Amino acid sequence: MMRQYLEVKAAHPECLLLMRMGDFYEAFLDDAAELSRVAGVALTSRNKDSDQPIAMAGVPHHSLQTHLPKLLAAGKQVAIMDQLEDPKEAKGLVKRGLTRVITAGTLIDESGLEAASANWLVALTGLDGVIGIAALDVSTGRFTVEEASTAQQLGLALARLQPAELLLPSELRQADGSVGRLAALVAPAALPPLAGLPAYAWKGADARRWLCERLRVASLDGFGLAADDDHLAGAAAAALRYAESSTSPGGDAGAGDTPRAGRLGHVRIITRLHQARHLIIDATCRRNLDLLRNSRDGGRAGTLLAAIDRTRTAPGARLLADWLSRPLAEREPIAARHDAVAALVADDRLRADLREALAEVYDLERLLARVATGRCNARDLVHLASSLRAAGVVRAALLARAAGAPAARATSHALPALLELAAGSLAPDGELVGLIASTLVDDPPLAISDGDLVRDGVDAELDQLRAIKRDAGAWLAAYQVREAEACGLAKLKVGYNKVFGYYIEISKANGDKVPTHFIRKQTLVGAERYITPELKEYEDRALGAEDRIRAAELAIFTRLRERTEQALALLQGCADALSLCDVVAGLAEAARKQGWCRPAIDDGLSLELADCRHPVVEEVVGRGRFVANDCHLDAGQPSGSPEDRKPGSSVGSHEAPGPVEPAKLAVITGPNMAGKSTYIRQVALAVVLAQAGSFVPAASARVGLVDRVFTRVGAGDELARNLSTFMVEMAETAAILNHATRRSLVILDEVGRGTSTFDGVSLAWAITEHLHDRIGCRCLFATHYHELVDLAADRPGIRNLTVSVAEQDDEVVFLHRIVPGAATKSYGIHVARLAGVPRPVIARAREVLATLEQLNVSLTERERPAVRAIEATGRAAPIQLTLFSAVESPTLQRLKTGNFDELSPRQALDLLYQLQAAARAE
Ligand code: ADP
Ligand code: MG
């Protein structure tokens, strides 16, 4: 038995190997220690008394599913060895073999899957040249390829996909450093488990041929893979091969492997993605905006997704997450989504009907994956049938609306194109639904081997066998009575055990009454057990019927499953259409219930939001208590001429100026807790929502297409202000300055905070200048550096905004309303008081503030020339840091104003020490 174990272990050294023994899955040696540690089960040993005991740990077979997620989360791959023959029939050692390798990226039916998110296995062709990226979700059959020509693009894709498992060519995996480079790209998430495949799996031409055979197509053109897309074909083949060899390790995934049809039969289509067609959101931005996962614990609470998700099905929730994580960047497809949402916003009845029907739909995508891989049970098929019935209701509701629409409105179709397309795919296979319903019982058991799946009257042979079994039961009861009477033993009992089968038990005391045709079989302490030829014959019949019933039920079920599998393509189309309806109806529900508007999308460079709200914060502070704000940014005309990118060109300044020229960049100053961060984020969220196809939380909205949203949020107070956080801050800022285009939207929150004030102001100043003068994108910059207010002085493209505050006596109320202008006070003491800082401290702070403010009057006077000096040098020379420091240092003031003529040399030296100490303390 150990030899069986060690042989398989030698072939799969990277896996934690579990072998089925009786009712347990056992691991041995190092794997036992590992299992015990990760899964928290007891570590024991075999051959305890020998000098070489073997470490052993195990989990009951029925709780394997609860332990697997822990093992996978710890980065393990788990190999499962099962018994390949019935132990009852085995002669000697039971044959065992590897049946599955379970890895985080190839889960199909394990409980480790999250219902609302995809589970991507990602394969990369290499880290040099143009990189091919293939992403396969085995649990649903979704399969995409895309390419990245820079490490930065690779990072974007990985940040979006959040792979559960990453597949690299073996030699790359071993090469020094590449894993580290990847870790940096995938940050902040931990590096997912890495698996390696031999290099041959990546060879372009072979990969292409293998994929064609495997997906049963003549060429990959139909999937958008051109003749020179070897890197994409290579990555796709690697992912699919790896997934197939894990889910059925019996097949050889080697180079000469012939595709065995139906292995992962639900993986049929490759979709090619193009980054340029999508609104690009990098890892930083995803994190800062809390789009799909919150930055606190990676959960869904407090995210944009959670705030808008009104879907009724798991595939719908996954599709919505997909829409949000890669919004579109082209007008027509966005408008198509808005059309569909708008139709359902306008029709409460239809929306309610759809959502009611959708509530009856199961996770069809994953269910069909189980059908295609032979893992489904009878309950799955019953759920499939009820889902398809619901699909019929959805279709009927859509078509009824199409028919009921006023004919006079001949302008276009009665249904928006997306919904019409969906309705077309929602033709549920009525025959299959009928077949499932008439074959399987309403609530079949989970295990197909338990029997009782098939209705009476479906199959004549099965009915006959069941009759025999029933009759046999009656016969046994009658037989017991008959024999008891015949030998005058009222207490004669017929019993059953697994080893001896049926027997008659008679106590020793009554031994003399045993008839001669009883054959003794077993002797117990106080009794003897007998069989009779008649009883033996019954046993054959009863047990035979039992086995044959099970076999017949299984055969009927298998036929039904195969029949379902034949309709797979149709059913997958139906599942996709249901997901689409679910997302659209969910978005419409959110929009209608929360009073959102349809955004107008155009190719311009403006962004206009009226009464815009933050969907997540609004939920927290309560609807009606959230103060809506407008936003108007305009980066000019998208002429695309080189003039636009010329340094220093201030767009629109030479053209006929309107009354108030809209700015492209807004500097928002204001007290802490006033709502600056909330405001700038809600603008970014509105753009993401609009381009994802959703309505937006505003009274009206116009969005000139954005190619990329950038965010940079200053080091939070919870982070130590050390060099490394500041490095991160600057690296993120660098990414913005290097990659933003005029079409981008940039959100900056307290940039520069991670360093000293003067450094910080100077950097913030220069960054703002660069964004405005050179890049010319739409930008919102929330800052506590009031110095930046002066940037607007000679730049019409920069607007100062602040948050209004009502002051009455000692009370300060933040109105959260964004208004033109600059903040005059920071109200930090007010916030400190709200936060519970003790009264004496607050009082003392007020005194200090008053003193400083007196000083500040004169400082501001002197600041002006400094600011003007910066302006003068700004375009040519780097900013002189001393210009700021000169106006604030008291030590310098002492130096400047001191009269040193009267000092003795000794006093002069003392003063020098004092000044040095003061300067160091500043
Ligand atoms: P700042 O960035 O100016 O320090 P935040 O944007 O973090 O302020 O907002 C602080 C808090 O004020 C938020 O958590 C929220 O409770 C509240 N808030 C912000 N904006 C609004 C608003 N428009 N309406 C109502 N409450 C708001
Ligand atoms: Mg803030």
PDB file of C-alpha atoms in Angstrom, residues 309-483:
ATOM      1  CA  ASP A 309     -25.331  44.744  -7.247  1.00  0.00           C
ATOM      2  CA  ARG A 310     -29.013  43.892  -7.553  1.00  0.00           C
ATOM      3  CA  THR A 311     -28.478  40.718  -9.562  1.00  0.00           C
ATOM      4  CA  ARG A 312     -30.458  37.595  -8.697  1.00  0.00           C
ATOM      5  CA  THR A 313     -28.064  34.918  -9.967  1.00  0.00           C
ATOM      6  CA  ALA A 314     -24.421  34.063  -9.337  1.00  0.00           C
ATOM      7  CA  PRO A 315     -23.453  34.233 -13.033  1.00  0.00           C
ATOM      8  CA  GLY A 316     -25.151  37.635 -13.181  1.00  0.00           C
ATOM      9  CA  ALA A 317     -23.095  38.805 -10.218  1.00  0.00           C
ATOM     10  CA  ARG A 318     -19.931  37.571 -11.922  1.00  0.00           C
ATOM     11  CA  LEU A 319     -20.819  39.296 -15.175  1.00  0.00           C
ATOM     12  CA  LEU A 320     -21.515  42.540 -13.340  1.00  0.00           C
ATOM     13  CA  ALA A 321     -18.097  42.289 -11.669  1.00  0.00           C
ATOM     14  CA  ASP A 322     -16.612  41.741 -15.118  1.00  0.00           C
ATOM     15  CA  TRP A 323     -18.361  44.851 -16.520  1.00  0.00           C
ATOM     16  CA  LEU A 324     -17.150  46.940 -13.608  1.00  0.00           C
ATOM     17  CA  SER A 325     -13.612  45.665 -13.736  1.00  0.00           C
ATOM     18  CA  ARG A 326     -13.247  46.402 -17.419  1.00  0.00           C
ATOM     19  CA  PRO A 327     -15.593  49.152 -18.477  1.00  0.00           C
ATOM     20  CA  LEU A 328     -15.708  50.030 -22.160  1.00  0.00           C
ATOM     21  CA  ALA A 329     -13.983  52.826 -24.009  1.00  0.00           C
ATOM     22  CA  GLU A 330     -16.097  53.003 -27.163  1.00  0.00           C
ATOM     23  CA  ARG A 331     -19.317  54.870 -27.604  1.00  0.00           C
ATOM     24  CA  GLU A 332     -21.576  52.354 -29.379  1.00  0.00           C
ATOM     25  CA  PRO A 333     -21.168  49.347 -27.117  1.00  0.00           C
ATOM     26  CA  ILE A 334     -21.642  51.575 -24.085  1.00  0.00           C
ATOM     27  CA  ALA A 335     -24.758  53.083 -25.599  1.00  0.00           C
ATOM     28  CA  ALA A 336     -26.079  49.584 -26.301  1.00  0.00           C
ATOM     29  CA  ARG A 337     -25.837  48.769 -22.607  1.00  0.00           C
ATOM     30  CA  HIS A 338     -27.438  52.070 -21.630  1.00  0.00           C
ATOM     31  CA  ASP A 339     -30.293  51.441 -24.081  1.00  0.00           C
ATOM     32  CA  ALA A 340     -30.984  48.102 -22.448  1.00  0.00           C
ATOM     33  CA  VAL A 341     -30.835  49.474 -18.924  1.00  0.00           C
ATOM     34  CA  ALA A 342     -33.001  52.436 -19.912  1.00  0.00           C
ATOM     35  CA  ALA A 343     -35.681  50.153 -21.327  1.00  0.00           C
ATOM     36  CA  LEU A 344     -35.932  48.324 -18.019  1.00  0.00           C
ATOM     37  CA  VAL A 345     -35.769  51.504 -15.957  1.00  0.00           C
ATOM     38  CA  ALA A 346     -38.748  52.764 -17.904  1.00  0.00           C
ATOM     39  CA  ASP A 347     -40.773  49.579 -17.571  1.00  0.00           C
ATOM     40  CA  ASP A 348     -41.275  48.677 -13.909  1.00  0.00           C
ATOM     41  CA  ARG A 349     -43.559  45.808 -14.747  1.00  0.00           C
ATOM     42  CA  LEU A 350     -41.196  44.130 -17.171  1.00  0.00           C
ATOM     43  CA  ARG A 351     -38.263  44.603 -14.803  1.00  0.00           C
ATOM     44  CA  ALA A 352     -40.189  43.073 -11.927  1.00  0.00           C
ATOM     45  CA  ASP A 353     -41.259  40.129 -14.097  1.00  0.00           C
ATOM     46  CA  LEU A 354     -37.710  39.484 -15.236  1.00  0.00           C
ATOM     47  CA  ARG A 355     -36.255  39.691 -11.764  1.00  0.00           C
ATOM     48  CA  GLU A 356     -38.903  37.407 -10.372  1.00  0.00           C
ATOM     49  CA  ALA A 357     -38.171  34.789 -13.016  1.00  0.00           C
ATOM     50  CA  LEU A 358     -34.413  35.187 -12.594  1.00  0.00           C
ATOM     51  CA  ALA A 359     -34.695  34.403  -8.904  1.00  0.00           C
ATOM     52  CA  GLU A 360     -35.556  30.841  -9.980  1.00  0.00           C
ATOM     53  CA  VAL A 361     -32.369  30.449 -12.021  1.00  0.00           C
ATOM     54  CA  TYR A 362     -29.452  28.459 -10.610  1.00  0.00           C
ATOM     55  CA  ASP A 363     -25.755  28.954 -11.367  1.00  0.00           C
ATOM     56  CA  LEU A 364     -26.189  27.597 -14.887  1.00  0.00           C
ATOM     57  CA  GLU A 365     -22.615  28.300 -16.002  1.00  0.00           C
ATOM     58  CA  ARG A 366     -21.072  26.162 -13.295  1.00  0.00           C
ATOM     59  CA  LEU A 367     -23.845  23.621 -13.509  1.00  0.00           C
ATOM     60  CA  LEU A 368     -23.145  23.142 -17.229  1.00  0.00           C
ATOM     61  CA  ALA A 369     -19.427  22.785 -16.494  1.00  0.00           C
ATOM     62  CA  ARG A 370     -20.322  19.892 -14.207  1.00  0.00           C
ATOM     63  CA  VAL A 371     -22.535  18.388 -16.891  1.00  0.00           C
ATOM     64  CA  ALA A 372     -19.751  18.599 -19.476  1.00  0.00           C
ATOM     65  CA  THR A 373     -17.174  17.019 -17.182  1.00  0.00           C
ATOM     66  CA  GLY A 374     -19.477  14.256 -15.992  1.00  0.00           C
ATOM     67  CA  ARG A 375     -19.642  15.586 -12.447  1.00  0.00           C
ATOM     68  CA  CYS A 376     -23.251  16.563 -12.292  1.00  0.00           C
ATOM     69  CA  ASN A 377     -25.806  14.799 -10.154  1.00  0.00           C
ATOM     70  CA  ALA A 378     -29.524  14.346 -10.565  1.00  0.00           C
ATOM     71  CA  ARG A 379     -30.250  17.427  -8.506  1.00  0.00           C
ATOM     72  CA  ASP A 380     -28.180  19.486 -10.970  1.00  0.00           C
ATOM     73  CA  LEU A 381     -30.362  18.320 -13.841  1.00  0.00           C
ATOM     74  CA  VAL A 382     -33.538  19.096 -11.922  1.00  0.00           C
ATOM     75  CA  HIS A 383     -32.133  22.575 -11.250  1.00  0.00           C
ATOM     76  CA  LEU A 384     -31.227  22.898 -14.909  1.00  0.00           C
ATOM     77  CA  ALA A 385     -34.794  22.127 -15.899  1.00  0.00           C
ATOM     78  CA  SER A 386     -36.277  24.659 -13.509  1.00  0.00           C
ATOM     79  CA  SER A 387     -33.753  27.273 -14.671  1.00  0.00           C
ATOM     80  CA  LEU A 388     -34.689  26.642 -18.273  1.00  0.00           C
ATOM     81  CA  ARG A 389     -38.339  26.979 -17.421  1.00  0.00           C
ATOM     82  CA  ALA A 390     -37.525  30.342 -15.849  1.00  0.00           C
ATOM     83  CA  ALA A 391     -35.614  31.253 -19.013  1.00  0.00           C
ATOM     84  CA  GLY A 392     -38.817  30.636 -20.905  1.00  0.00           C
ATOM     85  CA  VAL A 393     -40.636  33.074 -18.642  1.00  0.00           C
ATOM     86  CA  VAL A 394     -37.920  35.697 -19.195  1.00  0.00           C
ATOM     87  CA  ARG A 395     -38.131  35.218 -22.924  1.00  0.00           C
ATOM     88  CA  ALA A 396     -41.897  35.455 -22.944  1.00  0.00           C
ATOM     89  CA  ALA A 397     -41.785  38.664 -20.904  1.00  0.00           C
ATOM     90  CA  LEU A 398     -39.292  40.237 -23.303  1.00  0.00           C
ATOM     91  CA  LEU A 399     -41.226  39.190 -26.386  1.00  0.00           C
ATOM     92  CA  ALA A 400     -44.500  40.395 -24.899  1.00  0.00           C
ATOM     93  CA  ARG A 401     -42.985  43.815 -24.466  1.00  0.00           C
ATOM     94  CA  ALA A 402     -41.671  43.730 -28.031  1.00  0.00           C
ATOM     95  CA  ALA A 403     -45.135  42.843 -29.316  1.00  0.00           C
ATOM     96  CA  GLY A 404     -46.935  45.270 -27.053  1.00  0.00           C
ATOM     97  CA  ALA A 405     -44.862  48.280 -28.022  1.00  0.00           C
ATOM     98  CA  PRO A 406     -46.810  50.880 -29.963  1.00  0.00           C
ATOM     99  CA  ALA A 407     -46.469  50.155 -33.645  1.00  0.00           C
ATOM    100  CA  ALA A 408     -46.414  53.856 -34.325  1.00  0.00           C
ATOM    101  CA  ARG A 409     -42.967  54.006 -32.844  1.00  0.00           C
ATOM    102  CA  ALA A 410     -41.447  52.677 -35.997  1.00  0.00           C
ATOM    103  CA  THR A 411     -38.174  54.404 -35.278  1.00  0.00           C
ATOM    104  CA  SER A 412     -36.417  51.291 -34.088  1.00  0.00           C
ATOM    105  CA  HIS A 413     -37.023  47.922 -32.565  1.00  0.00           C
ATOM    106  CA  ALA A 414     -39.328  47.706 -29.645  1.00  0.00           C
ATOM    107  CA  LEU A 415     -36.601  46.015 -27.657  1.00  0.00           C
ATOM    108  CA  PRO A 416     -33.085  47.377 -27.347  1.00  0.00           C
ATOM    109  CA  ALA A 417     -30.605  45.367 -29.383  1.00  0.00           C
ATOM    110  CA  LEU A 418     -28.935  43.662 -26.421  1.00  0.00           C
ATOM    111  CA  LEU A 419     -32.213  42.418 -24.999  1.00  0.00           C
ATOM    112  CA  GLU A 420     -33.471  41.352 -28.396  1.00  0.00           C
ATOM    113  CA  LEU A 421     -30.312  39.334 -28.874  1.00  0.00           C
ATOM    114  CA  ALA A 422     -30.741  37.810 -25.436  1.00  0.00           C
ATOM    115  CA  ALA A 423     -34.347  36.898 -26.160  1.00  0.00           C
ATOM    116  CA  GLY A 424     -33.137  35.104 -29.269  1.00  0.00           C
ATOM    117  CA  SER A 425     -30.796  32.917 -27.222  1.00  0.00           C
ATOM    118  CA  LEU A 426     -33.355  32.226 -24.550  1.00  0.00           C
ATOM    119  CA  ALA A 427     -35.076  29.497 -26.526  1.00  0.00           C
ATOM    120  CA  PRO A 428     -34.938  26.839 -23.843  1.00  0.00           C
ATOM    121  CA  ASP A 429     -34.777  23.279 -25.101  1.00  0.00           C
ATOM    122  CA  GLY A 430     -38.348  22.417 -24.222  1.00  0.00           C
ATOM    123  CA  GLU A 431     -37.944  18.767 -25.041  1.00  0.00           C
ATOM    124  CA  LEU A 432     -35.031  18.468 -22.628  1.00  0.00           C
ATOM    125  CA  VAL A 433     -36.931  20.256 -19.882  1.00  0.00           C
ATOM    126  CA  GLY A 434     -39.825  17.843 -20.361  1.00  0.00           C
ATOM    127  CA  LEU A 435     -37.523  14.865 -20.400  1.00  0.00           C
ATOM    128  CA  ILE A 436     -35.791  15.840 -17.175  1.00  0.00           C
ATOM    129  CA  ALA A 437     -39.063  16.603 -15.442  1.00  0.00           C
ATOM    130  CA  SER A 438     -40.683  13.353 -16.484  1.00  0.00           C
ATOM    131  CA  THR A 439     -37.615  11.222 -15.747  1.00  0.00           C
ATOM    132  CA  LEU A 440     -36.240  12.456 -12.446  1.00  0.00           C
ATOM    133  CA  VAL A 441     -38.071  12.772  -9.172  1.00  0.00           C
ATOM    134  CA  ASP A 442     -38.650  16.303  -7.901  1.00  0.00           C
ATOM    135  CA  ASP A 443     -36.053  16.258  -5.164  1.00  0.00           C
ATOM    136  CA  PRO A 444     -33.448  13.591  -5.912  1.00  0.00           C
ATOM    137  CA  PRO A 445     -30.669  12.747  -3.440  1.00  0.00           C
ATOM    138  CA  LEU A 446     -27.236  14.347  -3.868  1.00  0.00           C
ATOM    139  CA  ALA A 447     -25.377  11.146  -4.628  1.00  0.00           C
ATOM    140  CA  ILE A 448     -26.375   9.431  -7.839  1.00  0.00           C
ATOM    141  CA  SER A 449     -25.328   6.096  -6.379  1.00  0.00           C
ATOM    142  CA  ASP A 450     -27.999   6.350  -3.675  1.00  0.00           C
ATOM    143  CA  GLY A 451     -30.720   5.461  -6.148  1.00  0.00           C
ATOM    144  CA  ASP A 452     -34.276   6.754  -6.010  1.00  0.00           C
ATOM    145  CA  LEU A 453     -33.550   9.244  -8.781  1.00  0.00           C
ATOM    146  CA  VAL A 454     -35.915   8.016 -11.422  1.00  0.00           C
ATOM    147  CA  ARG A 455     -39.661   8.244 -11.338  1.00  0.00           C
ATOM    148  CA  ASP A 456     -41.875   5.171 -11.527  1.00  0.00           C
ATOM    149  CA  GLY A 457     -43.254   4.579 -14.995  1.00  0.00           C
ATOM    150  CA  VAL A 458     -40.177   5.850 -16.844  1.00  0.00           C
ATOM    151  CA  ASP A 459     -38.636   2.510 -17.618  1.00  0.00           C
ATOM    152  CA  ALA A 460     -40.457  -0.816 -17.716  1.00  0.00           C
ATOM    153  CA  GLU A 461     -37.468  -2.853 -16.590  1.00  0.00           C
ATOM    154  CA  LEU A 462     -36.828  -0.567 -13.659  1.00  0.00           C
ATOM    155  CA  ASP A 463     -40.471  -0.752 -12.621  1.00  0.00           C
ATOM    156  CA  GLN A 464     -40.311  -4.532 -12.758  1.00  0.00           C
ATOM    157  CA  LEU A 465     -37.171  -4.639 -10.619  1.00  0.00           C
ATOM    158  CA  ARG A 466     -38.733  -2.318  -8.099  1.00  0.00           C
ATOM    159  CA  ALA A 467     -41.794  -4.570  -7.983  1.00  0.00           C
ATOM    160  CA  ILE A 468     -39.582  -7.550  -7.307  1.00  0.00           C
ATOM    161  CA  LYS A 469     -37.862  -5.693  -4.504  1.00  0.00           C
ATOM    162  CA  ARG A 470     -41.190  -4.686  -2.984  1.00  0.00           C
ATOM    163  CA  ASP A 471     -42.629  -8.182  -3.348  1.00  0.00           C
ATOM    164  CA  ALA A 472     -39.479  -9.622  -1.889  1.00  0.00           C
ATOM    165  CA  GLY A 473     -39.950  -7.537   1.214  1.00  0.00           C
ATOM    166  CA  ALA A 474     -43.474  -8.862   1.610  1.00  0.00           C
ATOM    167  CA  TRP A 475     -42.295 -12.406   0.952  1.00  0.00           C
ATOM    168  CA  LEU A 476     -39.661 -12.154   3.682  1.00  0.00           C
ATOM    169  CA  ALA A 477     -42.213 -11.055   6.245  1.00  0.00           C
ATOM    170  CA  ALA A 478     -44.478 -13.941   5.258  1.00  0.00           C
ATOM    171  CA  TYR A 479     -41.590 -16.395   5.309  1.00  0.00           C
ATOM    172  CA  GLN A 480     -40.642 -15.434   8.830  1.00  0.00           C
ATOM    173  CA  VAL A 481     -44.172 -16.030  10.061  1.00  0.00           C
ATOM    174  CA  ARG A 482     -44.412 -19.334   8.169  1.00  0.00           C
ATOM    175  CA  GLU A 483     -41.147 -20.748   9.563  1.00  0.00           C
TER     176      GLU A 483
END
